[in-house]
C-alpha positions as semicolon CSV with decimal commas, in nm:
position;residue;x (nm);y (nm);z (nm)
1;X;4,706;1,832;2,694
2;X;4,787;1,543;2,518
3;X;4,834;1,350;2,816
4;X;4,513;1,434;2,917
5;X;4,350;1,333;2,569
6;X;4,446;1,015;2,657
7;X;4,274;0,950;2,966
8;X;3,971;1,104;2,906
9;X;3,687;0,858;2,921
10;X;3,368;0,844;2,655
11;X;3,172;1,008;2,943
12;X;3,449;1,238;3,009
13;X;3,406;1,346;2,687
14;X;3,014;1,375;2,671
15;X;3,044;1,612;2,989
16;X;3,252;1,803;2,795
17;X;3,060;1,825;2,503
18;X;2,739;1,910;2,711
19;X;2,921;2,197;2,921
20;X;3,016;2,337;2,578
21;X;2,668;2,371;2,465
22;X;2,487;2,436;2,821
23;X;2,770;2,583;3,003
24;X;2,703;2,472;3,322
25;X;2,520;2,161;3,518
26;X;2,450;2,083;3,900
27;X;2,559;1,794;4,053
28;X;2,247;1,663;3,995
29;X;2,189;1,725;3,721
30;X;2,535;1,561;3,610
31;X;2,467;1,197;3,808
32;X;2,091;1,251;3,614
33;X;2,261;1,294;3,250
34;X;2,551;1,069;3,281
35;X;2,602;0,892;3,568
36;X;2,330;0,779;3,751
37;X;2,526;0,768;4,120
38;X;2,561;1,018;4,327
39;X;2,920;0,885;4,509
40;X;3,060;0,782;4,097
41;X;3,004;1,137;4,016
42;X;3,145;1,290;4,278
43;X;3,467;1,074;4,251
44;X;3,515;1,176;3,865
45;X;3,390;1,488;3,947
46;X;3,667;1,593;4,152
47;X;3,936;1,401;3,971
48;X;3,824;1,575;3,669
49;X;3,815;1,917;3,835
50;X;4,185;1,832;4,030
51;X;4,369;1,831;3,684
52;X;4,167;2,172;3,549
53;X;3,893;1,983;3,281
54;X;3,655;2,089;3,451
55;X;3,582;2,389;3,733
56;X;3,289;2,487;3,974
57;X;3,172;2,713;4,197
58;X;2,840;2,805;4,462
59;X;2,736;3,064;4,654
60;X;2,763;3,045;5,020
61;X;2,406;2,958;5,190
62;X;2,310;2,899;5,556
63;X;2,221;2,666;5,612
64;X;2,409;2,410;5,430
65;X;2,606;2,394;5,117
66;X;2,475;2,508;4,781
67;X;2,519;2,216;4,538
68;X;2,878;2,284;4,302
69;X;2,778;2,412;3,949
70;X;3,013;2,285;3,699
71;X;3,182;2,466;3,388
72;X;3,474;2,342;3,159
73;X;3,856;2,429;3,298
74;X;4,088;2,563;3,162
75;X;4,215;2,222;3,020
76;X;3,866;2,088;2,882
77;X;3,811;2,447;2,721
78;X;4,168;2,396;2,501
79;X;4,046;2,005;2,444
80;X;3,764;2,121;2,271
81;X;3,912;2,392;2,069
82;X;4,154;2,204;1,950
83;X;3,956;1,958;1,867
84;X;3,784;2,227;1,648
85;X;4,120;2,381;1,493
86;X;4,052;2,676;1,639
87;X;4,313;2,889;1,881
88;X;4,343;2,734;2,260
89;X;4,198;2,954;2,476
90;X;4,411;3,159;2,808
91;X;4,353;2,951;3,153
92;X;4,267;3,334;3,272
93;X;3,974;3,366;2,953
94;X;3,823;3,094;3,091
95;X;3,823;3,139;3,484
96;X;3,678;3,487;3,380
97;X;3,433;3,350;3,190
98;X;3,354;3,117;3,503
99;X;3,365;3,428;3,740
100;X;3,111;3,622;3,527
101;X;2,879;3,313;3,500
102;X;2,864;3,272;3,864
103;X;2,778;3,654;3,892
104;X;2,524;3,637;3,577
105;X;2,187;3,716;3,728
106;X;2,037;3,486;3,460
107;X;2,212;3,168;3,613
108;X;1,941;3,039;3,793
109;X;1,712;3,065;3,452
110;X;1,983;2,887;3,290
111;X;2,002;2,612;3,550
112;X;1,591;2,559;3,563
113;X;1,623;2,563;3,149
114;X;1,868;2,301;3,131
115;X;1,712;2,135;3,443
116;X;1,425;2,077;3,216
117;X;1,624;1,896;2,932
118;X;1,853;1,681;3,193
119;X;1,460;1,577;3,331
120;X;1,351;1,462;2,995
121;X;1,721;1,235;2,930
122;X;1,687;1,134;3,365
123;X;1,305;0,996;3,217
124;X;1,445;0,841;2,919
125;X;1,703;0,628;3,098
126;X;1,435;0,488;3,298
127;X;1,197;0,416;3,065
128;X;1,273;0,234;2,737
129;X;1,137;0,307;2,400
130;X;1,165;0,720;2,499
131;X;1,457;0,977;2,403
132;X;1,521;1,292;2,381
133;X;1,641;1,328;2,063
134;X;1,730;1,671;2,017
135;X;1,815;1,982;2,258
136;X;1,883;2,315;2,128
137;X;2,028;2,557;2,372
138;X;1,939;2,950;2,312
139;X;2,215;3,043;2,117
140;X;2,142;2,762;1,902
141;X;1,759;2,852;1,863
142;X;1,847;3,231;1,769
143;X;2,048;3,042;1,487
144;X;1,715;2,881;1,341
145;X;1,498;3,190;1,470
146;X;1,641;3,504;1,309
147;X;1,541;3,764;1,495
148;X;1,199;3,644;1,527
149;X;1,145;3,525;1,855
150;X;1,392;3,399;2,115
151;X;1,277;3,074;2,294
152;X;1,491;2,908;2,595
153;X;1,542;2,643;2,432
154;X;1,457;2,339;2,156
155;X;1,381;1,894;2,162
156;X;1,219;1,646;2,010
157;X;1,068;1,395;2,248
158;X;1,016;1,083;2,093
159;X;0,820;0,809;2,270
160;X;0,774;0,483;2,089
161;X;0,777;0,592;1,777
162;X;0,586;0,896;1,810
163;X;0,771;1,243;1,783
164;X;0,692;1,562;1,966
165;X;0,902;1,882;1,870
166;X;0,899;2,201;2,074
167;X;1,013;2,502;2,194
168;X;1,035;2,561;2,547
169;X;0,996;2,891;2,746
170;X;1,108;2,866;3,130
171;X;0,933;3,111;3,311
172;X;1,027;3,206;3,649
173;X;0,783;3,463;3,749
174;X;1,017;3,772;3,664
175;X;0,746;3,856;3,383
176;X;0,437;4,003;3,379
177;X;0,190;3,733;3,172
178;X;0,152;4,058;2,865
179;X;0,520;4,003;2,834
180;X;0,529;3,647;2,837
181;X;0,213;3,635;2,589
182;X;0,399;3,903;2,369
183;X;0,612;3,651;2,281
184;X;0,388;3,468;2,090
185;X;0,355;3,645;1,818
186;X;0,731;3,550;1,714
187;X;0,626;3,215;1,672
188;X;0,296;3,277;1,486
189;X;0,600;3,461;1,236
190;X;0,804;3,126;1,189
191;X;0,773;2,916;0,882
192;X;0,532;2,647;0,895
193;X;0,846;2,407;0,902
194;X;0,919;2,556;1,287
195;X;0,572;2,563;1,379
196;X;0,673;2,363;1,688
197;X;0,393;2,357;2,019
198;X;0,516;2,644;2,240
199;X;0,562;2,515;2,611
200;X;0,566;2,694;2,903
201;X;0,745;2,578;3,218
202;X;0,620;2,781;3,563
203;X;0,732;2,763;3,858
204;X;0,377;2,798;4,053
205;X;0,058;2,684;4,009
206;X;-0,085;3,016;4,061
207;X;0,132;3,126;3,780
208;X;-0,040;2,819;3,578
209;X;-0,380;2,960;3,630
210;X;-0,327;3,273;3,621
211;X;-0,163;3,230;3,251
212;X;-0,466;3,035;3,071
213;X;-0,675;3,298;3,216
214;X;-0,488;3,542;3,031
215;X;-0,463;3,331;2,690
216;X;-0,813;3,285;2,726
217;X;-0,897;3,678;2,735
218;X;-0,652;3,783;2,436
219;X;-0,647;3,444;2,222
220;X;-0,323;3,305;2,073
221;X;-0,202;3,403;1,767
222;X;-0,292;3,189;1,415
223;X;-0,120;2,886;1,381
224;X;0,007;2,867;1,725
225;X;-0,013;2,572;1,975
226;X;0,059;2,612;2,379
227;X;0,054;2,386;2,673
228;X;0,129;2,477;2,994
229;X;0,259;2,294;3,309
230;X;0,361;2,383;3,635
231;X;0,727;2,203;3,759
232;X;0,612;1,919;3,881
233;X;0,775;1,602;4,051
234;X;0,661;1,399;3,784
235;X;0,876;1,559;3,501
236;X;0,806;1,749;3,184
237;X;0,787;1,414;3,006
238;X;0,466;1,312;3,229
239;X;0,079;1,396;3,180
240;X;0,176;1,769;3,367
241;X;0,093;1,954;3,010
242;X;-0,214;2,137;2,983
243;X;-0,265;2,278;2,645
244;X;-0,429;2,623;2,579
245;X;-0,854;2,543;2,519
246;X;-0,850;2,200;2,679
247;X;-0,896;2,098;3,022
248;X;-0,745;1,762;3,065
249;X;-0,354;1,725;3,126
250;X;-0,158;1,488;2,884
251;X;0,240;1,361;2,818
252;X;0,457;1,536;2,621
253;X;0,440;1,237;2,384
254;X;0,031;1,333;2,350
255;X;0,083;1,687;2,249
256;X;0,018;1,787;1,879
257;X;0,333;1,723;1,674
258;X;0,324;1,941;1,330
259;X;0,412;1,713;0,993
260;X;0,652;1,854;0,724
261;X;0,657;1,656;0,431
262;X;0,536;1,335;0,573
263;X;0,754;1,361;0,914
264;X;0,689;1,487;1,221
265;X;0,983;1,729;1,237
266;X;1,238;1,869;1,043
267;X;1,627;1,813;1,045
Protein backbone atom coordinates (compact mmCIF):
# COMPACT_ATOMS: atom_id res chain seq x y z
CA UNK A 1 0.00 0.00 0.00
CA UNK A 2 2.45 2.40 0.56
CA UNK A 3 4.05 1.80 -2.58
CA UNK A 4 1.04 2.42 -4.19
CA UNK A 5 0.41 5.82 -2.25
CA UNK A 6 3.18 6.90 -3.98
CA UNK A 7 2.28 6.57 -7.45
CA UNK A 8 -1.04 7.52 -7.35
CA UNK A 9 -1.68 10.55 -9.48
CA UNK A 10 -4.06 13.77 -8.40
CA UNK A 11 -6.61 12.20 -10.83
CA UNK A 12 -5.92 8.87 -9.47
CA UNK A 13 -6.96 10.14 -6.46
CA UNK A 14 -10.17 12.12 -7.56
CA UNK A 15 -11.42 8.70 -9.15
CA UNK A 16 -11.04 7.40 -6.01
CA UNK A 17 -12.67 9.86 -4.11
CA UNK A 18 -15.69 9.88 -6.62
CA UNK A 19 -16.10 5.92 -6.57
CA UNK A 20 -16.27 6.35 -2.77
CA UNK A 21 -19.17 8.59 -2.89
CA UNK A 22 -20.98 7.21 -6.24
CA UNK A 23 -19.71 3.77 -6.18
CA UNK A 24 -19.51 3.12 -9.55
CA UNK A 25 -18.94 5.06 -13.13
CA UNK A 26 -18.97 3.87 -16.91
CA UNK A 27 -16.28 4.35 -19.02
CA UNK A 28 -17.87 7.18 -20.15
CA UNK A 29 -18.72 8.57 -17.80
CA UNK A 30 -15.01 8.39 -16.34
CA UNK A 31 -13.22 10.05 -19.75
CA UNK A 32 -16.47 12.75 -19.19
CA UNK A 33 -15.44 13.53 -15.37
CA UNK A 34 -11.77 13.29 -15.56
CA UNK A 35 -10.24 12.62 -18.53
CA UNK A 36 -11.62 13.81 -21.48
CA UNK A 37 -10.02 10.84 -23.96
CA UNK A 38 -11.33 7.91 -24.54
CA UNK A 39 -7.70 5.87 -25.38
CA UNK A 40 -5.98 8.03 -21.86
CA UNK A 41 -8.68 6.45 -19.90
CA UNK A 42 -8.55 3.29 -20.98
CA UNK A 43 -4.70 3.13 -20.53
CA UNK A 44 -4.99 4.30 -16.70
CA UNK A 45 -7.93 2.49 -16.52
CA UNK A 46 -6.45 -0.78 -16.86
CA UNK A 47 -3.16 0.01 -15.19
CA UNK A 48 -5.14 1.11 -12.32
CA UNK A 49 -7.38 -1.97 -12.33
CA UNK A 50 -3.98 -4.44 -13.04
CA UNK A 51 -2.56 -3.54 -9.50
CA UNK A 52 -6.29 -3.96 -7.65
CA UNK A 53 -7.22 0.18 -7.12
CA UNK A 54 -9.72 -0.16 -8.93
CA UNK A 55 -12.18 -3.24 -10.32
CA UNK A 56 -15.06 -3.63 -12.96
CA UNK A 57 -17.39 -5.68 -14.29
CA UNK A 58 -20.52 -5.94 -17.29
CA UNK A 59 -22.97 -8.11 -18.20
CA UNK A 60 -22.63 -10.11 -21.26
CA UNK A 61 -24.82 -8.56 -24.28
CA UNK A 62 -25.17 -9.64 -27.94
CA UNK A 63 -24.38 -7.95 -29.69
CA UNK A 64 -21.31 -6.30 -28.57
CA UNK A 65 -19.69 -5.56 -25.32
CA UNK A 66 -21.44 -3.79 -22.48
CA UNK A 67 -19.26 -0.80 -21.49
CA UNK A 68 -16.92 -1.88 -17.97
CA UNK A 69 -18.53 -0.28 -14.82
CA UNK A 70 -15.92 0.64 -12.43
CA UNK A 71 -15.78 0.25 -8.49
CA UNK A 72 -12.74 0.73 -6.06
CA UNK A 73 -10.34 -2.63 -5.54
CA UNK A 74 -9.41 -4.00 -3.04
CA UNK A 75 -6.26 -1.69 -2.82
CA UNK A 76 -8.11 1.79 -3.42
CA UNK A 77 -10.82 0.63 -0.77
CA UNK A 78 -7.75 0.24 2.10
CA UNK A 79 -6.22 3.74 0.53
CA UNK A 80 -9.13 5.43 1.50
CA UNK A 81 -9.72 3.96 4.84
CA UNK A 82 -6.66 4.54 5.90
CA UNK A 83 -6.63 7.65 4.89
CA UNK A 84 -9.68 8.00 7.25
CA UNK A 85 -8.07 6.04 10.36
CA UNK A 86 -10.46 3.69 10.12
CA UNK A 87 -9.80 -0.39 9.87
CA UNK A 88 -8.56 -1.59 6.15
CA UNK A 89 -11.06 -3.41 4.74
CA UNK A 90 -10.71 -7.68 3.53
CA UNK A 91 -9.82 -7.88 -0.43
CA UNK A 92 -12.92 -10.56 -0.15
CA UNK A 93 -15.40 -7.48 1.65
CA UNK A 94 -14.82 -5.65 -1.15
CA UNK A 95 -15.09 -8.07 -4.28
CA UNK A 96 -18.44 -9.00 -2.46
CA UNK A 97 -19.46 -5.78 -2.28
CA UNK A 98 -18.58 -5.53 -6.15
CA UNK A 99 -20.46 -8.89 -6.82
CA UNK A 100 -23.66 -7.65 -5.10
CA UNK A 101 -23.49 -4.25 -6.96
CA UNK A 102 -23.33 -5.87 -10.24
CA UNK A 103 -26.42 -8.05 -9.19
CA UNK A 104 -28.28 -4.89 -7.49
CA UNK A 105 -31.39 -4.42 -9.60
CA UNK A 106 -31.09 -0.68 -8.81
CA UNK A 107 -27.72 -0.37 -10.82
CA UNK A 108 -28.98 0.95 -13.81
CA UNK A 109 -30.92 3.84 -11.62
CA UNK A 110 -27.71 4.43 -10.06
CA UNK A 111 -25.81 4.71 -13.32
CA UNK A 112 -28.64 7.17 -15.07
CA UNK A 113 -28.44 9.22 -11.46
CA UNK A 114 -24.88 9.71 -11.55
CA UNK A 115 -25.02 9.94 -15.40
CA UNK A 116 -26.88 13.08 -14.73
CA UNK A 117 -24.20 14.73 -12.40
CA UNK A 118 -21.05 13.50 -14.70
CA UNK A 119 -23.42 15.52 -17.65
CA UNK A 120 -23.55 18.67 -15.67
CA UNK A 121 -19.25 18.53 -14.80
CA UNK A 122 -18.85 17.01 -18.99
CA UNK A 123 -20.93 20.75 -19.64
CA UNK A 124 -18.88 22.62 -17.29
CA UNK A 125 -15.52 21.67 -18.78
CA UNK A 126 -16.70 22.92 -21.98
CA UNK A 127 -18.08 25.92 -21.14
CA UNK A 128 -16.35 28.47 -18.87
CA UNK A 129 -17.88 30.54 -16.21
CA UNK A 130 -20.28 27.17 -15.22
CA UNK A 131 -19.67 24.46 -12.35
CA UNK A 132 -21.17 22.19 -10.63
CA UNK A 133 -20.49 23.03 -7.38
CA UNK A 134 -21.99 20.58 -5.27
CA UNK A 135 -23.29 16.79 -5.71
CA UNK A 136 -24.90 14.96 -3.01
CA UNK A 137 -25.30 11.30 -3.55
CA UNK A 138 -28.49 9.53 -1.71
CA UNK A 139 -26.96 8.51 1.26
CA UNK A 140 -25.74 11.89 1.65
CA UNK A 141 -29.28 13.56 1.03
CA UNK A 142 -31.01 11.14 3.69
CA UNK A 143 -28.27 12.81 5.98
CA UNK A 144 -29.82 16.42 5.39
CA UNK A 145 -33.45 14.87 4.84
CA UNK A 146 -34.35 12.94 7.99
CA UNK A 147 -36.77 10.77 7.16
CA UNK A 148 -38.64 13.21 5.21
CA UNK A 149 -38.30 12.49 1.77
CA UNK A 150 -35.57 10.59 -0.09
CA UNK A 151 -34.39 12.36 -3.35
CA UNK A 152 -31.67 10.67 -5.83
CA UNK A 153 -29.60 13.00 -5.38
CA UNK A 154 -28.34 16.93 -4.61
CA UNK A 155 -26.09 20.20 -6.77
CA UNK A 156 -25.78 23.50 -7.08
CA UNK A 157 -25.34 24.65 -10.65
CA UNK A 158 -23.75 27.80 -10.82
CA UNK A 159 -23.52 29.66 -14.12
CA UNK A 160 -21.82 33.01 -14.12
CA UNK A 161 -22.50 33.98 -11.03
CA UNK A 162 -25.90 32.84 -10.70
CA UNK A 163 -26.68 29.74 -8.39
CA UNK A 164 -29.32 27.09 -8.88
CA UNK A 165 -29.72 24.41 -6.02
CA UNK A 166 -31.77 21.24 -6.42
CA UNK A 167 -32.80 18.03 -5.79
CA UNK A 168 -32.99 15.61 -8.44
CA UNK A 169 -35.38 12.60 -8.88
CA UNK A 170 -34.34 10.10 -11.82
CA UNK A 171 -37.24 8.46 -12.94
CA UNK A 172 -37.11 5.50 -15.07
CA UNK A 173 -40.62 4.60 -15.68
CA UNK A 174 -40.78 1.80 -12.87
CA UNK A 175 -43.41 4.21 -11.10
CA UNK A 176 -46.74 4.92 -11.52
CA UNK A 177 -46.94 9.11 -11.76
CA UNK A 178 -49.31 8.86 -7.95
CA UNK A 179 -46.12 7.42 -6.65
CA UNK A 180 -43.78 9.68 -8.12
CA UNK A 181 -46.15 12.78 -7.18
CA UNK A 182 -46.43 11.23 -3.57
CA UNK A 183 -43.19 12.21 -3.14
CA UNK A 184 -43.77 15.63 -3.07
CA UNK A 185 -45.16 16.13 -0.16
CA UNK A 186 -41.65 15.30 1.63
CA UNK A 187 -40.33 18.27 0.22
CA UNK A 188 -43.28 20.63 0.91
CA UNK A 189 -42.12 19.16 4.83
CA UNK A 190 -38.41 20.51 4.53
CA UNK A 191 -37.34 23.70 6.14
CA UNK A 192 -37.48 26.67 4.08
CA UNK A 193 -33.53 26.52 4.11
CA UNK A 194 -33.90 23.08 1.74
CA UNK A 195 -36.62 24.39 -0.21
CA UNK A 196 -34.56 23.48 -3.28
CA UNK A 197 -36.67 23.22 -7.06
CA UNK A 198 -37.53 19.51 -7.31
CA UNK A 199 -36.34 18.10 -10.81
CA UNK A 200 -37.44 15.33 -12.51
CA UNK A 201 -35.31 13.43 -15.02
CA UNK A 202 -37.54 10.91 -17.51
CA UNK A 203 -36.56 8.84 -19.69
CA UNK A 204 -39.52 9.44 -22.40
CA UNK A 205 -41.25 12.12 -23.61
CA UNK A 206 -44.47 10.45 -23.17
CA UNK A 207 -43.50 10.09 -19.59
CA UNK A 208 -42.89 14.10 -19.76
CA UNK A 209 -46.41 14.71 -20.79
CA UNK A 210 -47.99 12.44 -19.23
CA UNK A 211 -46.46 13.85 -15.73
CA UNK A 212 -47.57 17.71 -16.08
CA UNK A 213 -50.85 16.32 -16.92
CA UNK A 214 -50.97 14.74 -13.70
CA UNK A 215 -49.44 17.82 -11.63
CA UNK A 216 -51.85 19.79 -13.34
CA UNK A 217 -54.99 17.63 -12.07
CA UNK A 218 -53.78 17.26 -8.27
CA UNK A 219 -51.60 20.59 -7.86
CA UNK A 220 -48.22 20.57 -6.06
CA UNK A 221 -47.91 20.94 -2.66
CA UNK A 222 -47.27 24.72 -0.89
CA UNK A 223 -44.02 25.96 -1.28
CA UNK A 224 -42.91 23.55 -3.81
CA UNK A 225 -41.17 24.22 -7.20
CA UNK A 226 -40.85 21.40 -10.19
CA UNK A 227 -39.45 21.30 -13.62
CA UNK A 228 -39.43 18.57 -15.68
CA UNK A 229 -37.25 17.38 -18.64
CA UNK A 230 -37.02 14.49 -20.67
CA UNK A 231 -33.04 13.04 -21.19
CA UNK A 232 -32.12 14.85 -23.79
CA UNK A 233 -28.84 15.13 -25.97
CA UNK A 234 -28.44 18.49 -24.97
CA UNK A 235 -27.81 17.83 -21.17
CA UNK A 236 -29.57 18.68 -17.96
CA UNK A 237 -27.59 21.92 -17.92
CA UNK A 238 -29.42 23.09 -21.33
CA UNK A 239 -32.95 24.88 -21.91
CA UNK A 240 -34.55 20.93 -21.60
CA UNK A 241 -36.38 22.10 -18.11
CA UNK A 242 -39.92 22.68 -18.19
CA UNK A 243 -41.22 23.86 -14.94
CA UNK A 244 -44.68 22.85 -13.52
CA UNK A 245 -47.46 25.96 -14.81
CA UNK A 246 -45.24 27.30 -17.57
CA UNK A 247 -44.94 26.36 -21.04
CA UNK A 248 -41.63 27.51 -22.28
CA UNK A 249 -38.38 25.34 -21.59
CA UNK A 250 -35.36 27.14 -19.85
CA UNK A 251 -31.49 26.20 -18.45
CA UNK A 252 -30.93 24.97 -15.32
CA UNK A 253 -29.17 28.29 -14.62
CA UNK A 254 -32.95 30.03 -15.35
CA UNK A 255 -34.79 28.00 -12.85
CA UNK A 256 -35.95 29.69 -9.55
CA UNK A 257 -33.12 29.53 -7.01
CA UNK A 258 -34.59 30.01 -3.23
CA UNK A 259 -32.47 32.85 -1.04
CA UNK A 260 -31.52 32.11 2.64
CA UNK A 261 -30.24 34.96 4.30
CA UNK A 262 -29.13 36.93 1.36
CA UNK A 263 -27.60 33.75 -0.65
CA UNK A 264 -28.88 31.62 -2.93
CA UNK A 265 -28.15 28.39 -1.05
CA UNK A 266 -27.08 27.17 2.05
CA UNK A 267 -23.72 25.45 3.14
Amino acid sequence: MAAELGRLTSRDRLLLDLLDQHRTFTTDQLVDLAFGSVGRARNRLNTLHDRDILDRFRHYQRPGSQAWRWTLGPIGAALLAAGRGEPLPRPAAVRDATARLAMSPTLAHLLTVNGFFVALTAHARAHPGTRLVRWWNEARCREACGNLVRPDGHGVWADNGRAVPFWVEVDLGTETLSQVVGKLGGYAALPPRRAYPVLFWLPTAAREANLHAHLRRVGLPDGVSVAIATADPRGPAGPVWRVVGRRDRVSLAELPAPITDGVPWDG
